[in-house]
């Protein structure tokens, strides 16, 4: 009898703790959304949109690395595919609606992610990373050689168009709130995935893949779905980024971009939902400040030093270390 009472008390305590955590997270998200809504009144909207686009890219990458344990060196291919597809459609077809271009571009990146996944998902560790890097380089050279991408010059002067036929995206405030809505959608999708039964299986696969297999889960299928969703969200980020800057270039397809999103995710905190957002904000803001100073030529070196320092001293990342500190001192 006492054992049942103890189990019941433990269960109630667990539920109460979980509910408090959910309320706290909801308050944090609400505060961040409120801050994002007023931010363009204080900070240049285009700079904020750049942060949101890269934050969404990092959130997509973190779904794969943080919750499945797969390190992809080829995510730049999905970002660039979304960007080039959107740029080509809006530049070639006059009056083409931006929402339809985004939908097609996201679908193209999703299909590319499916092709990548079918080839690479059965590999693990460095083999998976190298396969994704090789495939991404093939995509890079395809964009270099293709005429519709503008080659090394890229696509310039891409029209932003009219969203849903009546919202003029030439207005920086209008397009900012659209980009914010897209980011919230992508973030909410990842949040829902990782907190669903499917997400729990992904975490189990990351922790102990052989055990997950022994329990009857089709591990490759679960990982493939996560990879495809991650690719689609990365393409969505690239598509929106192209509309914001009216530009699609090879920089988005270069392996350096895949490395940069890894840096953002690790700095912010792998396996945390807000980590990639914080990491992207930190990296983009630092790059912006350094590029306007005398240290502009040393941006990559400085970021590399910061990355090494964080890996050595703050292995859980900015958000991860904060969460550890909070759990240790306030629970």
mmCIF file of C-alpha atoms in Angstrom:
data_model
loop_
_atom_site.group_PDB
_atom_site.id
_atom_site.type_symbol
_atom_site.label_atom_id
_atom_site.label_comp_id
_atom_site.label_asym_id
_atom_site.label_seq_id
_atom_site.Cartn_x
_atom_site.Cartn_y
_atom_site.Cartn_z
ATOM 1 C CA UNK A 1 0.000 0.000 0.000
ATOM 2 C CA UNK A 2 2.780 2.403 0.976
ATOM 3 C CA UNK A 3 4.569 1.604 -2.273
ATOM 4 C CA UNK A 4 1.480 2.585 -4.296
ATOM 5 C CA UNK A 5 1.147 5.835 -2.339
ATOM 6 C CA UNK A 6 4.815 6.596 -2.951
ATOM 7 C CA UNK A 7 4.459 5.894 -6.680
ATOM 8 C CA UNK A 8 1.362 8.091 -6.851
ATOM 9 C CA UNK A 9 3.141 10.929 -5.043
ATOM 10 C CA UNK A 10 6.145 10.647 -7.339
ATOM 11 C CA UNK A 11 3.910 10.723 -10.400
ATOM 12 C CA UNK A 12 2.064 13.808 -9.146
ATOM 13 C CA UNK A 13 5.368 15.533 -8.401
ATOM 14 C CA UNK A 14 6.636 14.679 -11.888
ATOM 15 C CA UNK A 15 3.474 16.026 -13.537
ATOM 16 C CA UNK A 16 3.572 19.213 -11.448
ATOM 17 C CA UNK A 17 7.237 19.787 -12.311
ATOM 18 C CA UNK A 18 6.529 19.238 -15.996
ATOM 19 C CA UNK A 19 3.598 21.647 -15.937
ATOM 20 C CA UNK A 20 5.722 24.325 -14.259
ATOM 21 C CA UNK A 21 8.403 23.868 -16.883
ATOM 22 C CA UNK A 22 5.833 24.140 -19.690
ATOM 23 C CA UNK A 23 4.381 27.340 -18.195
ATOM 24 C CA UNK A 24 7.847 28.809 -17.807
ATOM 25 C CA UNK A 25 8.746 27.975 -21.410
ATOM 26 C CA UNK A 26 5.455 29.427 -22.633
ATOM 27 C CA UNK A 27 6.197 32.688 -20.802
ATOM 28 C CA UNK A 28 9.690 32.814 -22.311
ATOM 29 C CA UNK A 29 8.341 32.239 -25.828
ATOM 30 C CA UNK A 30 5.629 34.877 -25.336
ATOM 31 C CA UNK A 31 8.202 37.407 -24.113
ATOM 32 C CA UNK A 32 10.485 36.690 -27.077
ATOM 33 C CA UNK A 33 7.620 37.061 -29.565
ATOM 34 C CA UNK A 34 6.608 40.375 -27.955
ATOM 35 C CA UNK A 35 10.224 41.543 -28.191
ATOM 36 C CA UNK A 36 10.390 40.490 -31.850
ATOM 37 C CA UNK A 37 7.200 42.419 -32.631
ATOM 38 C CA UNK A 38 8.608 45.736 -31.404
ATOM 39 C CA UNK A 39 12.232 45.126 -32.456
ATOM 40 C CA UNK A 40 11.938 46.711 -35.963
ATOM 41 C CA UNK A 41 10.949 49.986 -34.299
ATOM 42 C CA UNK A 42 14.399 50.075 -32.705
ATOM 43 C CA UNK A 43 16.705 48.061 -34.987
ATOM 44 C CA UNK A 44 17.016 48.109 -38.783
ATOM 45 C CA UNK A 45 14.430 45.555 -40.054
ATOM 46 C CA UNK A 46 16.665 44.069 -42.782
ATOM 47 C CA UNK A 47 19.323 43.185 -40.204
ATOM 48 C CA UNK A 48 16.676 41.548 -38.020
ATOM 49 C CA UNK A 49 15.382 39.577 -41.000
ATOM 50 C CA UNK A 50 18.881 38.293 -41.685
ATOM 51 C CA UNK A 51 19.032 36.999 -38.111
ATOM 52 C CA UNK A 52 15.607 35.359 -38.437
ATOM 53 C CA UNK A 53 16.529 33.615 -41.705
ATOM 54 C CA UNK A 54 19.752 32.193 -40.320
ATOM 55 C CA UNK A 55 18.062 31.326 -37.031
ATOM 56 C CA UNK A 56 15.496 29.278 -38.949
ATOM 57 C CA UNK A 57 18.325 27.607 -40.878
ATOM 58 C CA UNK A 58 20.059 26.749 -37.594
ATOM 59 C CA UNK A 59 16.813 25.445 -36.064
ATOM 60 C CA UNK A 60 16.444 23.120 -39.064
ATOM 61 C CA UNK A 61 20.014 21.885 -38.710
ATOM 62 C CA UNK A 62 19.619 21.387 -34.954
ATOM 63 C CA UNK A 63 16.662 19.067 -35.546
ATOM 64 C CA UNK A 64 19.106 16.694 -37.195
ATOM 65 C CA UNK A 65 22.189 17.142 -35.017
ATOM 66 C CA UNK A 66 20.592 17.876 -31.667
ATOM 67 C CA UNK A 67 17.767 15.334 -31.688
ATOM 68 C CA UNK A 68 18.982 12.582 -34.027
ATOM 69 C CA UNK A 69 22.744 12.904 -33.582
ATOM 70 C CA UNK A 70 23.506 13.182 -37.311
ATOM 71 C CA UNK A 71 26.149 15.728 -38.332
ATOM 72 C CA UNK A 72 25.454 16.971 -41.847
ATOM 73 C CA UNK A 73 28.069 18.946 -43.756
ATOM 74 C CA UNK A 74 25.688 19.446 -46.662
ATOM 75 C CA UNK A 75 22.856 21.602 -45.355
ATOM 76 C CA UNK A 76 24.012 24.553 -47.456
ATOM 77 C CA UNK A 77 22.695 22.664 -50.500
ATOM 78 C CA UNK A 78 19.132 22.890 -49.180
ATOM 79 C CA UNK A 79 19.467 26.563 -48.247
ATOM 80 C CA UNK A 80 20.791 27.373 -51.728
ATOM 81 C CA UNK A 81 18.189 25.246 -53.515
ATOM 82 C CA UNK A 82 15.411 27.135 -51.794
ATOM 83 C CA UNK A 83 17.067 30.444 -52.610
ATOM 84 C CA UNK A 84 17.831 29.742 -56.258
ATOM 85 C CA UNK A 85 14.411 28.246 -56.957
ATOM 86 C CA UNK A 86 12.662 31.269 -55.481
ATOM 87 C CA UNK A 87 14.994 33.691 -57.263
ATOM 88 C CA UNK A 88 14.518 32.015 -60.625
ATOM 89 C CA UNK A 89 10.728 31.914 -60.398
ATOM 90 C CA UNK A 90 10.358 35.534 -59.284
ATOM 91 C CA UNK A 91 12.916 36.825 -61.793
ATOM 92 C CA UNK A 92 11.712 34.846 -64.807
ATOM 93 C CA UNK A 93 7.940 35.005 -64.466
ATOM 94 C CA UNK A 94 6.570 38.508 -64.074
ATOM 95 C CA UNK A 95 3.954 38.796 -61.366
ATOM 96 C CA UNK A 96 4.717 35.368 -59.905
ATOM 97 C CA UNK A 97 3.389 35.312 -56.344
ATOM 98 C CA UNK A 98 6.072 35.106 -53.632
ATOM 99 C CA UNK A 99 4.031 32.710 -51.488
ATOM 100 C CA UNK A 100 3.804 30.233 -54.384
ATOM 101 C CA UNK A 101 7.526 30.640 -55.105
ATOM 102 C CA UNK A 102 8.308 29.880 -51.444
ATOM 103 C CA UNK A 103 6.062 26.818 -51.516
ATOM 104 C CA UNK A 104 7.707 25.442 -54.683
ATOM 105 C CA UNK A 105 11.206 26.220 -53.397
ATOM 106 C CA UNK A 106 10.543 24.515 -50.070
ATOM 107 C CA UNK A 107 9.185 21.483 -51.924
ATOM 108 C CA UNK A 108 12.310 21.389 -54.120
ATOM 109 C CA UNK A 109 14.577 21.418 -51.059
ATOM 110 C CA UNK A 110 12.442 18.737 -49.428
ATOM 111 C CA UNK A 111 12.760 16.480 -52.475
ATOM 112 C CA UNK A 112 16.515 17.101 -52.571
ATOM 113 C CA UNK A 113 16.630 16.186 -48.882
ATOM 114 C CA UNK A 114 14.813 12.950 -49.670
ATOM 115 C CA UNK A 115 17.386 12.117 -52.359
ATOM 116 C CA UNK A 116 20.267 12.936 -49.999
ATOM 117 C CA UNK A 117 18.676 10.974 -47.199
ATOM 118 C CA UNK A 118 18.095 7.842 -49.232
ATOM 119 C CA UNK A 119 21.792 7.823 -50.137
ATOM 120 C CA UNK A 120 23.286 8.793 -46.767
ATOM 121 C CA UNK A 121 20.934 7.847 -43.939
ATOM 122 C CA UNK A 122 22.272 4.302 -43.481
ATOM 123 C CA UNK A 123 25.695 5.680 -42.630
ATOM 124 C CA UNK A 124 26.755 7.088 -39.271
ATOM 125 C CA UNK A 125 29.366 9.421 -37.835
ATOM 126 C CA UNK A 126 32.101 10.679 -40.120
ATOM 127 C CA UNK A 127 30.812 8.556 -43.031
ATOM 128 C CA UNK A 128 27.431 10.298 -42.941
ATOM 129 C CA UNK A 129 29.104 13.709 -42.685
ATOM 130 C CA UNK A 130 31.412 13.027 -45.637
ATOM 131 C CA UNK A 131 28.611 11.703 -47.850
ATOM 132 C CA UNK A 132 26.473 14.789 -47.212
ATOM 133 C CA UNK A 133 29.487 17.018 -47.902
ATOM 134 C CA UNK A 134 30.206 15.235 -51.190
ATOM 135 C CA UNK A 135 26.579 15.464 -52.308
ATOM 136 C CA UNK A 136 26.434 19.144 -51.376
ATOM 137 C CA UNK A 137 29.558 19.820 -53.436
ATOM 138 C CA UNK A 138 27.876 18.183 -56.420
ATOM 139 C CA UNK A 139 24.957 20.570 -55.955
ATOM 140 C CA UNK A 140 27.397 23.490 -55.655
ATOM 141 C CA UNK A 141 29.065 22.639 -58.976
ATOM 142 C CA UNK A 142 25.642 22.190 -60.573
ATOM 143 C CA UNK A 143 24.729 25.740 -59.548
ATOM 144 C CA UNK A 144 28.086 27.036 -60.833
ATOM 145 C CA UNK A 145 27.572 25.476 -64.272
ATOM 146 C CA UNK A 146 23.850 26.159 -64.685
ATOM 147 C CA UNK A 147 22.688 29.149 -66.690
ATOM 148 C CA UNK A 148 19.475 29.710 -64.713
ATOM 149 C CA UNK A 149 21.489 30.479 -61.560
ATOM 150 C CA UNK A 150 23.624 33.163 -63.150
ATOM 151 C CA UNK A 151 26.757 31.112 -62.512
ATOM 152 C CA UNK A 152 29.337 32.863 -60.365
ATOM 153 C CA UNK A 153 27.416 36.135 -60.603
ATOM 154 C CA UNK A 154 24.258 34.720 -59.041
ATOM 155 C CA UNK A 155 20.796 36.248 -59.366
ATOM 156 C CA UNK A 156 20.412 39.960 -58.607
ATOM 157 C CA UNK A 157 17.516 42.367 -58.387
ATOM 158 C CA UNK A 158 14.964 39.678 -57.598
ATOM 159 C CA UNK A 159 11.542 41.332 -57.168
ATOM 160 C CA UNK A 160 9.892 40.861 -53.794
ATOM 161 C CA UNK A 161 6.398 40.980 -55.274
ATOM 162 C CA UNK A 162 3.000 41.251 -53.626
ATOM 163 C CA UNK A 163 2.233 38.721 -50.909
ATOM 164 C CA UNK A 164 -1.253 37.220 -51.393
ATOM 165 C CA UNK A 165 -1.794 39.884 -54.043
ATOM 166 C CA UNK A 166 -2.190 42.858 -51.684
ATOM 167 C CA UNK A 167 0.761 43.023 -49.232
ATOM 168 C CA UNK A 168 3.642 44.984 -50.745
ATOM 169 C CA UNK A 169 6.862 43.261 -49.664
ATOM 170 C CA UNK A 170 8.893 46.271 -50.763
ATOM 171 C CA UNK A 171 7.855 47.729 -47.429
ATOM 172 C CA UNK A 172 10.506 46.592 -44.941
ATOM 173 C CA UNK A 173 8.057 46.476 -42.048
ATOM 174 C CA UNK A 174 5.563 44.389 -43.992
ATOM 175 C CA UNK A 175 8.154 41.852 -45.097
ATOM 176 C CA UNK A 176 9.696 41.773 -41.600
ATOM 177 C CA UNK A 177 6.455 40.608 -40.007
ATOM 178 C CA UNK A 178 6.013 38.070 -42.803
ATOM 179 C CA UNK A 179 9.526 36.685 -42.170
ATOM 180 C CA UNK A 180 8.777 36.626 -38.434
ATOM 181 C CA UNK A 181 5.598 34.621 -39.107
ATOM 182 C CA UNK A 182 7.564 32.154 -41.272
ATOM 183 C CA UNK A 183 10.184 31.773 -38.540
ATOM 184 C CA UNK A 184 7.538 31.157 -35.872
ATOM 185 C CA UNK A 185 5.933 28.548 -38.113
ATOM 186 C CA UNK A 186 9.244 26.717 -38.639
ATOM 187 C CA UNK A 187 10.170 26.926 -34.959
ATOM 188 C CA UNK A 188 6.725 25.716 -33.871
ATOM 189 C CA UNK A 189 6.936 22.782 -36.289
ATOM 190 C CA UNK A 190 10.271 21.659 -34.824
ATOM 191 C CA UNK A 191 8.980 22.237 -31.281
ATOM 192 C CA UNK A 192 5.955 20.062 -31.960
ATOM 193 C CA UNK A 193 8.063 17.339 -33.549
ATOM 194 C CA UNK A 194 10.561 17.014 -30.701
ATOM 195 C CA UNK A 195 7.825 16.981 -28.050
ATOM 196 C CA UNK A 196 5.703 14.392 -29.840
ATOM 197 C CA UNK A 197 5.991 10.589 -29.516
ATOM 198 C CA UNK A 198 7.962 10.716 -32.763
ATOM 199 C CA UNK A 199 10.424 13.115 -31.139
ATOM 200 C CA UNK A 200 10.867 10.797 -28.167
ATOM 201 C CA UNK A 201 11.799 8.007 -30.560
ATOM 202 C CA UNK A 202 14.358 10.297 -32.217
ATOM 203 C CA UNK A 203 15.927 11.004 -28.831
ATOM 204 C CA UNK A 204 16.015 7.273 -28.100
ATOM 205 C CA UNK A 205 17.770 6.677 -31.410
ATOM 206 C CA UNK A 206 20.337 9.338 -30.569
ATOM 207 C CA UNK A 207 20.989 7.905 -27.120
ATOM 208 C CA UNK A 208 21.141 4.230 -28.087
ATOM 209 C CA UNK A 209 20.352 3.275 -31.674
ATOM 210 C CA UNK A 210 20.842 -0.519 -31.253
ATOM 211 C CA UNK A 211 18.389 -0.534 -28.354
ATOM 212 C CA UNK A 212 15.826 1.446 -30.366
ATOM 213 C CA UNK A 213 16.221 -1.101 -33.157
ATOM 214 C CA UNK A 214 15.745 -3.979 -30.715
ATOM 215 C CA UNK A 215 12.477 -2.399 -29.560
ATOM 216 C CA UNK A 216 11.114 -2.741 -33.080
ATOM 217 C CA UNK A 217 11.516 0.790 -34.414
ATOM 218 C CA UNK A 218 12.467 1.267 -38.049
ATOM 219 C CA UNK A 219 15.424 3.498 -37.209
ATOM 220 C CA UNK A 220 16.361 4.409 -40.790
ATOM 221 C CA UNK A 221 12.807 5.494 -41.555
ATOM 222 C CA UNK A 222 12.646 7.742 -38.477
ATOM 223 C CA UNK A 223 15.989 9.325 -39.322
ATOM 224 C CA UNK A 224 14.991 9.792 -42.962
ATOM 225 C CA UNK A 225 11.823 11.685 -42.019
ATOM 226 C CA UNK A 226 13.821 13.960 -39.700
ATOM 227 C CA UNK A 227 16.388 14.567 -42.441
ATOM 228 C CA UNK A 228 13.722 15.441 -45.016
ATOM 229 C CA UNK A 229 11.902 17.814 -42.653
ATOM 230 C CA UNK A 230 15.201 19.464 -41.739
ATOM 231 C CA UNK A 231 16.038 19.920 -45.422
ATOM 232 C CA UNK A 232 12.601 21.404 -46.130
ATOM 233 C CA UNK A 233 12.878 23.963 -43.321
ATOM 234 C CA UNK A 234 16.406 24.864 -44.463
ATOM 235 C CA UNK A 235 15.015 25.428 -47.962
ATOM 236 C CA UNK A 236 12.256 27.596 -46.506
ATOM 237 C CA UNK A 237 14.913 29.716 -44.785
ATOM 238 C CA UNK A 238 16.850 30.070 -48.041
ATOM 239 C CA UNK A 239 13.721 30.983 -49.974
ATOM 240 C CA UNK A 240 12.724 33.745 -47.567
ATOM 241 C CA UNK A 241 16.316 35.010 -47.382
ATOM 242 C CA UNK A 242 16.400 35.416 -51.174
ATOM 243 C CA UNK A 243 13.230 37.512 -51.136
ATOM 244 C CA UNK A 244 14.535 39.682 -48.296
ATOM 245 C CA UNK A 245 17.889 40.491 -49.922
ATOM 246 C CA UNK A 246 16.642 40.151 -53.531
ATOM 247 C CA UNK A 247 19.739 38.072 -54.157
ATOM 248 C CA UNK A 248 20.689 34.406 -54.631
ATOM 249 C CA UNK A 249 24.410 33.666 -54.718
ATOM 250 C CA UNK A 250 26.882 30.792 -54.552
ATOM 251 C CA UNK A 251 27.796 31.772 -50.998
ATOM 252 C CA UNK A 252 24.658 29.984 -49.826
ATOM 253 C CA UNK A 253 25.738 26.763 -51.586
ATOM 254 C CA UNK A 254 29.374 26.800 -50.444
ATOM 255 C CA UNK A 255 30.581 24.318 -47.830
ATOM 256 C CA UNK A 256 31.529 27.313 -45.673
ATOM 257 C CA UNK A 257 27.816 27.969 -45.116
ATOM 258 C CA UNK A 258 27.362 24.421 -43.813
ATOM 259 C CA UNK A 259 30.218 25.066 -41.411
ATOM 260 C CA UNK A 260 28.712 28.345 -40.294
ATOM 261 C CA UNK A 261 25.390 26.789 -39.333
ATOM 262 C CA UNK A 262 27.283 24.149 -37.333
ATOM 263 C CA UNK A 263 29.062 26.988 -35.524
ATOM 264 C CA UNK A 264 25.771 28.744 -34.765
ATOM 265 C CA UNK A 265 24.205 25.577 -33.394
ATOM 266 C CA UNK A 266 27.156 24.579 -31.236
ATOM 267 C CA UNK A 267 27.600 28.074 -29.820
ATOM 268 C CA UNK A 268 23.915 28.374 -28.934
ATOM 269 C CA UNK A 269 23.510 24.850 -27.603
ATOM 270 C CA UNK A 270 22.960 21.581 -29.444
ATOM 271 C CA UNK A 271 19.723 19.823 -28.542
ATOM 272 C CA UNK A 272 18.046 22.963 -27.169
ATOM 273 C CA UNK A 273 15.250 24.670 -29.043
ATOM 274 C CA UNK A 274 16.418 28.225 -28.382
ATOM 275 C CA UNK A 275 20.115 27.418 -28.732
ATOM 276 C CA UNK A 276 20.276 27.758 -32.541
ATOM 277 C CA UNK A 277 18.351 31.047 -32.346
ATOM 278 C CA UNK A 278 20.767 32.474 -29.790
ATOM 279 C CA UNK A 279 23.758 31.124 -31.704
ATOM 280 C CA UNK A 280 22.590 32.616 -35.006
ATOM 281 C CA UNK A 281 21.892 35.971 -33.340
ATOM 282 C CA UNK A 282 25.346 35.978 -31.751
ATOM 283 C CA UNK A 283 27.232 35.018 -34.925
ATOM 284 C CA UNK A 284 25.351 37.362 -37.283
ATOM 285 C CA UNK A 285 25.611 40.285 -34.847
ATOM 286 C CA UNK A 286 29.323 39.693 -34.293
ATOM 287 C CA UNK A 287 29.990 39.419 -38.033
ATOM 288 C CA UNK A 288 28.101 42.665 -38.587
ATOM 289 C CA UNK A 289 30.014 44.551 -35.904
ATOM 290 C CA UNK A 290 33.419 43.213 -36.954
ATOM 291 C CA UNK A 291 32.818 43.903 -40.649
ATOM 292 C CA UNK A 292 32.350 47.594 -39.823
ATOM 293 C CA UNK A 293 35.532 47.794 -37.756
ATOM 294 C CA UNK A 294 39.248 47.568 -38.479
ATOM 295 C CA UNK A 295 39.050 43.843 -37.750
ATOM 296 C CA UNK A 296 36.859 43.163 -40.790
ATOM 297 C CA UNK A 297 39.467 40.913 -42.419
ATOM 298 C CA UNK A 298 39.766 38.833 -39.267
ATOM 299 C CA UNK A 299 36.118 37.833 -38.883
ATOM 300 C CA UNK A 300 36.668 34.117 -39.547
ATOM 301 C CA UNK A 301 39.699 33.975 -37.269
ATOM 302 C CA UNK A 302 37.867 35.655 -34.399
ATOM 303 C CA UNK A 303 34.844 33.398 -34.818
ATOM 304 C CA UNK A 304 37.160 30.384 -34.832
ATOM 305 C CA UNK A 305 38.806 31.480 -31.572
ATOM 306 C CA UNK A 306 35.398 32.054 -29.961
ATOM 307 C CA UNK A 307 34.250 28.652 -31.161
ATOM 308 C CA UNK A 308 37.312 26.908 -29.677
ATOM 309 C CA UNK A 309 36.853 28.775 -26.395
ATOM 310 C CA UNK A 310 33.178 27.810 -26.154
ATOM 311 C CA UNK A 311 33.884 24.161 -26.994
ATOM 312 C CA UNK A 312 36.547 23.992 -24.295
ATOM 313 C CA UNK A 313 34.787 26.035 -21.599
ATOM 314 C CA UNK A 314 31.051 25.872 -22.418
ATOM 315 C CA UNK A 315 30.515 22.523 -24.111
ATOM 316 C CA UNK A 316 26.733 22.727 -23.733
ATOM 317 C CA UNK A 317 26.586 26.087 -25.527
ATOM 318 C CA UNK A 318 25.159 29.365 -24.288
ATOM 319 C CA UNK A 319 21.595 28.150 -23.723
ATOM 320 C CA UNK A 320 22.718 24.717 -22.553
ATOM 321 C CA UNK A 321 25.005 26.170 -19.882
ATOM 322 C CA UNK A 322 22.259 28.534 -18.744
ATOM 323 C CA UNK A 323 19.825 25.637 -18.415
ATOM 324 C CA UNK A 324 22.356 23.643 -16.397
ATOM 325 C CA UNK A 325 22.947 26.636 -14.098
ATOM 326 C CA UNK A 326 19.201 27.176 -13.655
ATOM 327 C CA UNK A 327 18.533 23.517 -12.821
ATOM 328 C CA UNK A 328 21.405 23.468 -10.345
ATOM 329 C CA UNK A 329 20.488 26.642 -8.459
ATOM 330 C CA UNK A 330 16.740 27.161 -8.822
ATOM 331 C CA UNK A 331 15.235 23.670 -8.603
#
